[in-house]
CSV table of C-alpha atoms and ligand atoms in Angstrom, one decimal:
chain,number,residue,atom,x,y,z
A,13,MET,CA,12.8,-22.9,34.6
A,14,LYS,CA,15.7,-20.8,32.5
A,15,ILE,CA,15.3,-19.5,29.2
A,16,VAL,CA,18.1,-19.6,26.2
A,17,ASN,CA,17.5,-17.1,23.7
A,18,PHE,CA,19.6,-17.5,20.1
A,19,GLY,CA,19.1,-14.4,18.7
A,20,SER,CA,20.5,-11.4,17.0
A,21,LEU,CA,22.2,-8.0,18.1
A,22,ASN,CA,21.9,-5.2,15.8
A,23,ILE,CA,23.1,-1.2,15.8
A,24,ASP,CA,19.9,0.3,14.9
A,25,HIS,CA,20.1,3.4,12.6
A,26,VAL,CA,16.6,5.2,13.3
A,27,TYR,CA,15.7,7.7,10.9
A,28,GLN,CA,12.2,9.8,11.5
A,29,VAL,CA,10.8,10.9,8.5
A,30,ASN,CA,7.1,12.2,7.3
A,31,ARG,CA,6.8,9.4,5.1
A,32,PHE,CA,8.7,6.3,3.7
A,33,VAL,CA,11.1,7.1,0.8
A,34,GLU,CA,10.1,5.7,-2.6
A,35,PRO,CA,12.2,4.2,-5.0
A,36,GLY,CA,14.3,7.0,-6.7
A,37,GLU,CA,13.7,9.1,-4.5
A,38,THR,CA,16.1,11.2,-2.0
A,39,LEU,CA,14.1,12.2,1.1
A,40,GLU,CA,15.5,14.5,3.9
A,41,CYS,CA,14.8,13.0,7.7
A,42,SER,CA,14.1,14.9,10.4
A,43,ARG,CA,15.8,13.0,13.2
A,44,TYR,CA,18.5,10.2,13.2
A,45,GLN,CA,19.6,8.3,16.2
A,46,GLN,CA,21.9,5.2,16.4
A,47,LEU,CA,20.6,2.9,19.3
A,48,VAL,CA,20.8,-1.1,20.2
A,49,GLY,CA,18.4,-3.5,18.8
A,50,GLY,CA,18.3,-6.5,16.7
A,51,LYS,CA,15.2,-9.0,17.3
A,52,GLY,CA,17.3,-11.3,19.7
A,53,LEU,CA,18.6,-8.6,21.8
A,54,ASN,CA,15.4,-6.8,22.2
A,55,GLN,CA,13.5,-10.0,23.4
A,56,SER,CA,16.2,-11.2,25.8
A,57,LEU,CA,15.8,-7.5,27.3
A,58,ALA,CA,12.3,-7.7,27.6
A,59,ILE,CA,12.5,-11.1,29.2
A,60,ALA,CA,15.1,-9.6,31.6
A,61,ARG,CA,13.1,-6.6,32.1
A,62,ALA,CA,10.1,-8.8,32.9
A,63,GLY,CA,12.0,-10.2,35.7
A,64,ALA,CA,12.7,-14.0,34.5
A,65,PRO,CA,16.3,-15.5,34.0
A,66,VAL,CA,17.4,-15.4,30.5
A,67,MET,CA,21.0,-16.6,28.7
A,68,HIS,CA,21.6,-14.5,25.4
A,69,VAL,CA,23.5,-16.9,22.5
A,70,GLY,CA,24.8,-14.8,19.6
A,71,SER,CA,27.6,-13.1,17.8
A,72,ILE,CA,28.7,-9.6,17.7
A,73,GLY,CA,31.8,-7.9,16.0
A,74,THR,CA,34.3,-6.0,18.0
A,75,ASP,CA,32.2,-2.9,16.8
A,76,GLY,CA,29.2,-4.4,19.1
A,77,LEU,CA,30.4,-4.2,22.7
A,78,LEU,CA,27.9,-1.6,23.5
A,79,LEU,CA,25.2,-4.5,22.6
A,80,GLN,CA,26.8,-7.1,25.0
A,81,LYS,CA,26.8,-4.4,27.8
A,82,THR,CA,23.3,-3.4,27.1
A,83,LEU,CA,22.3,-6.8,27.7
A,84,ALA,CA,24.7,-7.3,30.6
A,85,ASP,CA,23.2,-4.3,32.5
A,86,SER,CA,19.9,-5.6,32.3
A,87,GLY,CA,20.7,-8.7,34.0
A,88,VAL,CA,21.0,-11.1,30.8
A,89,ASP,CA,23.6,-13.7,31.3
A,90,VAL,CA,26.0,-13.0,28.2
A,91,SER,CA,28.5,-15.6,29.1
A,92,GLN,CA,27.9,-17.5,25.7
A,93,LEU,CA,27.9,-14.6,23.8
A,94,GLN,CA,30.8,-14.4,21.0
A,95,VAL,CA,32.9,-11.8,19.8
A,96,GLN,CA,34.1,-12.4,16.2
A,97,PRO,CA,37.0,-10.0,15.4
A,98,SER,CA,36.6,-10.3,11.6
A,99,GLU,CA,32.9,-9.3,11.1
A,100,ALA,CA,31.0,-6.3,11.6
A,101,SER,CA,28.0,-6.6,14.3
A,102,GLY,CA,24.8,-6.9,12.8
A,103,HIS,CA,22.8,-3.5,11.9
A,104,ALA,CA,19.6,-2.8,10.7
A,105,ILE,CA,18.3,0.8,8.8
A,106,ILE,CA,14.9,1.7,10.1
A,107,GLN,CA,12.6,4.2,8.8
A,108,VAL,CA,9.6,5.5,11.5
A,109,ASP,CA,7.1,7.7,9.8
A,110,ALA,CA,4.5,10.2,11.4
A,111,LYS,CA,2.2,7.3,12.1
A,112,GLY,CA,5.0,5.5,14.1
A,113,GLU,CA,5.1,2.4,11.4
A,114,ASN,CA,8.3,1.1,10.4
A,115,CYS,CA,10.2,0.1,7.6
A,116,ILE,CA,13.6,-2.1,8.4
A,117,LEU,CA,16.6,-2.9,6.3
A,118,TYR,CA,18.5,-5.4,7.8
A,119,HIS,CA,22.2,-6.8,7.5
A,120,GLY,CA,23.3,-9.8,9.4
A,121,GLY,CA,26.8,-9.3,9.7
A,122,ALA,CA,28.1,-11.2,13.0
A,123,ASN,CA,25.0,-12.7,13.6
A,124,GLN,CA,25.2,-15.1,10.6
A,125,THR,CA,28.3,-16.8,12.4
A,126,VAL,CA,26.6,-18.7,15.3
A,127,SER,CA,28.5,-21.7,15.0
A,128,VAL,CA,27.4,-25.5,15.9
A,129,PRO,CA,29.8,-25.7,18.8
A,130,ALA,CA,28.5,-22.5,20.2
A,131,ILE,CA,25.2,-24.0,20.1
A,132,ASP,CA,26.0,-27.5,21.4
A,133,GLY,CA,28.1,-25.3,24.4
A,134,ALA,CA,24.4,-23.2,25.2
A,135,LEU,CA,22.0,-26.3,24.8
A,136,ALA,CA,24.8,-28.6,27.3
A,137,LEU,CA,23.9,-25.7,29.7
A,138,THR,CA,20.4,-26.3,29.7
A,139,ARG,CA,18.0,-28.5,31.9
A,140,GLN,CA,14.7,-30.4,31.7
A,141,ASN,CA,12.1,-27.9,31.1
A,142,ASP,CA,14.0,-24.9,30.0
A,143,ILE,CA,12.6,-22.9,27.0
A,144,VAL,CA,14.6,-22.1,23.9
A,145,LEU,CA,13.5,-18.9,21.9
A,146,ILE,CA,14.3,-18.3,18.4
A,147,GLN,CA,14.0,-15.5,15.9
A,148,ASN,CA,15.0,-15.6,12.1
A,149,GLU,CA,17.9,-13.3,12.3
A,150,ILE,CA,20.8,-15.8,13.1
A,151,ASN,CA,22.0,-18.6,11.0
A,152,ASN,CA,21.5,-22.4,11.9
A,153,VAL,CA,18.3,-22.1,12.8
A,154,PRO,CA,17.1,-25.5,11.6
A,155,ALA,CA,20.0,-27.2,13.9
A,156,ILE,CA,18.9,-25.5,16.6
A,157,ILE,CA,15.6,-26.3,16.7
A,158,ASP,CA,16.6,-29.8,15.8
A,159,LYS,CA,19.1,-30.0,18.7
A,160,ALA,CA,16.9,-28.2,21.2
A,161,ALA,CA,14.0,-30.7,20.2
A,162,ALA,CA,16.6,-33.8,21.0
A,163,LYS,CA,16.9,-32.5,24.4
A,164,ASN,CA,13.0,-31.9,25.1
A,165,LEU,CA,13.0,-28.5,25.8
A,166,THR,CA,10.5,-26.0,24.8
A,167,ILE,CA,10.6,-24.3,21.6
A,168,VAL,CA,9.3,-21.0,20.9
A,169,PHE,CA,9.9,-19.7,17.6
A,170,ASN,CA,9.4,-16.3,16.2
A,171,PRO,CA,10.0,-16.5,12.2
A,172,ALA,CA,10.9,-12.9,11.6
A,173,PRO,CA,12.0,-11.8,9.3
A,174,MET,CA,10.3,-14.6,7.5
A,175,SER,CA,11.1,-16.2,4.1
A,176,THR,CA,10.8,-18.9,2.3
A,177,ALA,CA,13.5,-20.8,3.6
A,178,VAL,CA,11.6,-21.0,6.9
A,179,LEU,CA,9.0,-23.2,5.2
A,180,ASN,CA,11.7,-26.1,5.4
A,181,TYR,CA,12.6,-25.7,8.9
A,182,PRO,CA,11.8,-28.7,11.3
A,183,LEU,CA,8.7,-26.8,12.0
A,184,GLU,CA,6.8,-29.8,13.5
A,185,LYS,CA,9.1,-29.5,16.4
A,186,VAL,CA,8.2,-26.2,17.5
A,187,ASP,CA,6.1,-26.0,20.6
A,188,TYR,CA,4.8,-22.2,20.4
A,189,PHE,CA,5.1,-20.3,17.1
A,190,ILE,CA,4.8,-16.5,17.6
A,191,VAL,CA,3.9,-14.3,14.4
A,192,ASN,CA,2.6,-11.2,13.3
A,193,GLN,CA,0.1,-10.8,10.5
A,194,SER,CA,2.5,-11.0,7.7
A,195,GLU,CA,4.6,-14.0,9.2
A,196,ALA,CA,1.2,-15.8,9.6
A,197,GLN,CA,0.3,-15.3,6.1
A,198,ALA,CA,3.9,-15.8,4.4
A,199,LEU,CA,3.6,-19.4,6.4
A,200,SER,CA,0.1,-20.3,5.9
A,201,GLN,CA,-0.2,-19.0,2.6
A,202,LYS,CA,-3.5,-17.9,3.6
A,203,SER,CA,-4.7,-14.2,4.1
A,204,ASP,CA,-7.8,-14.6,6.2
A,205,ILE,CA,-7.0,-15.0,10.0
A,206,HIS,CA,-9.7,-18.0,10.4
A,207,ASP,CA,-7.8,-19.7,7.4
A,208,ILE,CA,-4.3,-19.1,8.9
A,209,LEU,CA,-5.1,-20.4,12.6
A,210,THR,CA,-7.0,-23.4,10.7
A,211,THR,CA,-4.3,-24.6,8.0
A,212,LEU,CA,-1.4,-23.8,10.7
A,213,SER,CA,-3.0,-26.1,13.3
A,214,ALA,CA,-3.8,-28.6,10.8
A,215,ARG,CA,-0.4,-28.4,9.5
A,216,TYR,CA,1.4,-28.7,13.0
A,217,PRO,CA,-1.2,-30.4,15.1
A,218,ALA,CA,1.3,-30.5,18.4
A,219,SER,CA,2.0,-26.9,18.1
A,220,LYS,CA,0.5,-23.8,20.0
A,221,PHE,CA,0.4,-20.1,18.1
A,222,ILE,CA,0.0,-16.8,19.2
A,223,LEU,CA,-0.7,-14.3,16.6
A,224,THR,CA,-0.2,-10.9,17.3
A,225,LEU,CA,-2.2,-8.2,15.3
A,226,GLY,CA,-0.7,-4.9,16.2
A,227,ALA,CA,-3.1,-2.3,17.4
A,228,GLN,CA,-6.0,-5.1,17.5
A,229,GLY,CA,-4.3,-7.3,20.1
A,230,ALA,CA,-3.6,-10.9,19.9
A,231,ILE,CA,-5.0,-14.1,19.4
A,232,TYR,CA,-3.8,-17.8,21.1
A,233,GLN,CA,-4.8,-21.3,19.7
A,234,ASP,CA,-4.0,-24.4,20.8
A,235,PRO,CA,-5.8,-27.7,20.0
A,236,LEU,CA,-8.4,-27.3,22.9
A,237,GLN,CA,-9.0,-23.6,22.8
A,238,GLN,CA,-8.8,-20.1,21.2
A,239,ILE,CA,-8.2,-17.0,23.5
A,240,ILE,CA,-8.3,-13.3,22.3
A,241,VAL,CA,-6.8,-10.5,23.8
A,242,PRO,CA,-7.5,-7.1,22.7
A,243,ALA,CA,-4.3,-4.4,22.5
A,244,ILE,CA,-4.8,-1.6,25.2
A,245,THR,CA,-5.0,1.8,23.0
A,246,THR,CA,-2.6,4.4,23.5
A,247,ASP,CA,-0.7,7.2,21.6
A,248,THR,CA,1.9,5.0,19.3
A,249,VAL,CA,5.2,7.1,18.3
A,250,ASP,CA,7.2,4.0,17.0
A,251,THR,CA,5.8,0.4,17.0
A,252,THR,CA,9.7,-0.9,16.5
A,253,ALA,CA,10.1,-3.8,18.9
A,254,ALA,CA,6.4,-4.0,19.9
A,255,GLY,CA,6.3,-7.6,18.9
A,256,ASP,CA,9.8,-8.0,20.5
A,257,THR,CA,8.3,-6.5,23.6
A,258,PHE,CA,5.2,-8.9,23.4
A,259,ILE,CA,7.4,-12.1,22.6
A,260,GLY,CA,9.9,-11.3,25.8
A,261,TYR,CA,7.1,-10.9,28.3
A,262,PHE,CA,5.1,-13.5,26.8
A,263,VAL,CA,7.7,-16.1,27.0
A,264,ALA,CA,8.8,-14.8,30.9
A,265,GLU,CA,5.2,-14.9,32.0
A,266,LEU,CA,5.3,-18.7,30.3
A,267,SER,CA,8.5,-19.7,32.1
A,268,ALA,CA,6.8,-18.5,35.2
A,269,ARG,CA,3.8,-20.8,34.7
A,270,LYS,CA,1.3,-18.5,34.4
A,271,ALA,CA,-1.9,-19.0,32.6
A,272,ILE,CA,-2.2,-18.2,29.1
A,273,LYS,CA,-4.9,-15.6,29.3
A,274,GLN,CA,-2.3,-13.7,31.6
A,275,CYS,CA,0.6,-14.0,29.6
A,276,LEU,CA,-1.2,-12.7,26.5
A,277,GLU,CA,-2.7,-9.6,28.8
A,278,THR,CA,0.7,-9.1,30.4
A,279,ALA,CA,2.5,-9.2,27.0
A,280,CYS,CA,-0.4,-6.7,25.5
A,281,LYS,CA,0.5,-4.6,28.2
A,282,ALA,CA,4.0,-4.5,27.9
A,283,ALA,CA,4.1,-3.6,24.1
A,284,SER,CA,1.6,-1.0,24.8
A,285,LEU,CA,4.4,0.8,26.6
A,286,CYS,CA,7.1,0.0,24.2
A,287,VAL,CA,5.0,1.9,21.2
A,288,GLN,CA,4.7,5.2,22.9
A,289,THR,CA,8.8,5.4,22.8
A,290,ILE,CA,11.1,6.0,20.0
A,291,GLY,CA,13.8,2.7,19.2
A,292,ALA,CA,13.8,-0.5,20.1
A,293,ALA,CA,15.7,-1.9,23.3
A,294,ASN,CA,15.5,1.5,24.8
A,295,SER,CA,11.6,1.2,24.5
A,296,ILE,CA,11.1,-2.0,26.2
A,297,PRO,CA,9.7,-1.2,29.5
A,298,TYR,CA,10.7,-2.7,32.9
A,299,ARG,CA,8.1,-4.6,35.0
A,300,ARG,CA,7.2,-1.9,37.4
A,301,GLU,CA,6.1,0.5,34.7
A,302,LEU,CA,3.1,-1.9,33.8
A,303,ASP,CA,1.4,-1.0,37.1
A,304,ILE,CA,0.4,2.1,35.8
A,305,VAL,CA,-1.1,0.7,32.7
B,25,ATP,P1,7.1,-4.8,15.2
B,25,ATP,O1,7.6,-5.7,14.0
B,25,ATP,O2,6.5,-3.4,15.1
B,25,ATP,O3,7.6,-4.9,16.3
B,25,ATP,P2,5.3,-6.9,15.1
B,25,ATP,O4,5.1,-6.8,13.3
B,25,ATP,O5,5.9,-7.9,15.2
B,25,ATP,O6,5.9,-5.5,15.5
B,25,ATP,P3,2.3,-6.4,15.9
B,25,ATP,O7,1.5,-7.6,15.9
B,25,ATP,O8,2.4,-5.3,15.1
B,25,ATP,O9,3.9,-7.2,15.9
B,25,ATP,O10,2.4,-5.9,17.7
B,25,ATP,C1,2.8,-6.9,18.6
B,25,ATP,C2,1.9,-6.4,19.9
B,25,ATP,O11,2.2,-5.2,20.4
B,25,ATP,C3,0.3,-6.5,19.7
B,25,ATP,O12,-0.2,-8.2,19.8
B,25,ATP,C4,0.0,-5.2,20.6
B,25,ATP,O13,-0.4,-6.0,21.7
B,25,ATP,C5,1.2,-4.5,20.2
B,25,ATP,N1,0.9,-3.2,20.0
B,25,ATP,C6,1.2,-3.2,18.3
B,25,ATP,N2,1.1,-1.9,18.0
B,25,ATP,C7,0.2,-1.6,19.2
B,25,ATP,C8,-0.6,0.0,19.0
B,25,ATP,N3,-0.5,0.7,18.3
B,25,ATP,N4,-1.0,0.2,20.1
B,25,ATP,C9,-1.3,-0.5,21.4
B,25,ATP,N5,-0.4,-1.9,21.3
B,25,ATP,C10,0.2,-2.2,20.0
B,26,RIB,O1,12.1,-6.0,16.0
B,26,RIB,C1,12.9,-4.8,15.7
B,26,RIB,C2,14.3,-5.1,15.5
B,26,RIB,O2,14.3,-5.4,14.2
B,26,RIB,C3,15.3,-3.9,15.3
B,26,RIB,O3,15.7,-3.4,16.7
B,26,RIB,C4,16.1,-4.2,14.0
B,26,RIB,O4,17.4,-4.5,14.4
B,26,RIB,C5,15.6,-5.2,13.7
B,26,RIB,O5,16.4,-6.7,13.6
């Protein structure tokens, strides 16, 4: 079973600060790094580092060749990655505070040029039982969901960053939603966790839900069961890409047909390693590193 990830690739500009800058204020940062990121790229790397086959579909500018190389070096199939000469690659401005929390400003750039022929070309390479993974940093997400559903592929959707437009996507075709607390609140328009899960399960009865809760762990719910998995307590340096690491490892385990509880536990383990290092892609662990947790 193969995973096809339709996703963003970003150049991350990471600024270490004591606290986030406020409106009208100028704040000096203590450290600056330019790193590889993007929710899509991070999730593909996590899948590959977990040991599962993954093909990445997306677009970069000519300034983003390091993004392509980073994926290829980790064993991701980049044959369906397009280079758009007229567009700059996507980028993100990321503040990381003393508690390891982040604040992200995102510019789509080339990520917003994923064409229908590129989508069709990638889906033509899929086979029955393959998994299609999508986040919300690229264009044409509704078309990807429709086309993947028409091929009976398993659709995993991480609606990040969340926007009101997502509510009009064909979400009833999604098999697995993976959402953090704020995405779940925006999707359900509820605030309490119990209300969120009840509302989403009623609205999308054929779907399964994974709600990630930061340092509290994660909850899985389908029509038959609910599984709660605690996070692994650790020193937190930077939570950037914790969600992406969790999703990549969860989907990799799912593609290997592991039991859901094991998928969740492995994902939590991998994400707990991610938060111990600053940056996105560079903080995603390899599977062999999970043995020491
Ligand atoms: P981010 O946007 O920071 O990448 P997210 O908001 O998408 O993350 P979270 O729910 O914050 O997602 O975290 C995803 C998973 O990462 C959690 O379910 C948990 O397993 C792990 N995790 C996050 N924060 C911590 C932490 N401080 N300590 C240990 N594990 C953590
Ligand atoms: O989820 C983390 C990612 O979000 C960063 O790498 C940044 O590029 C933004 O897309």
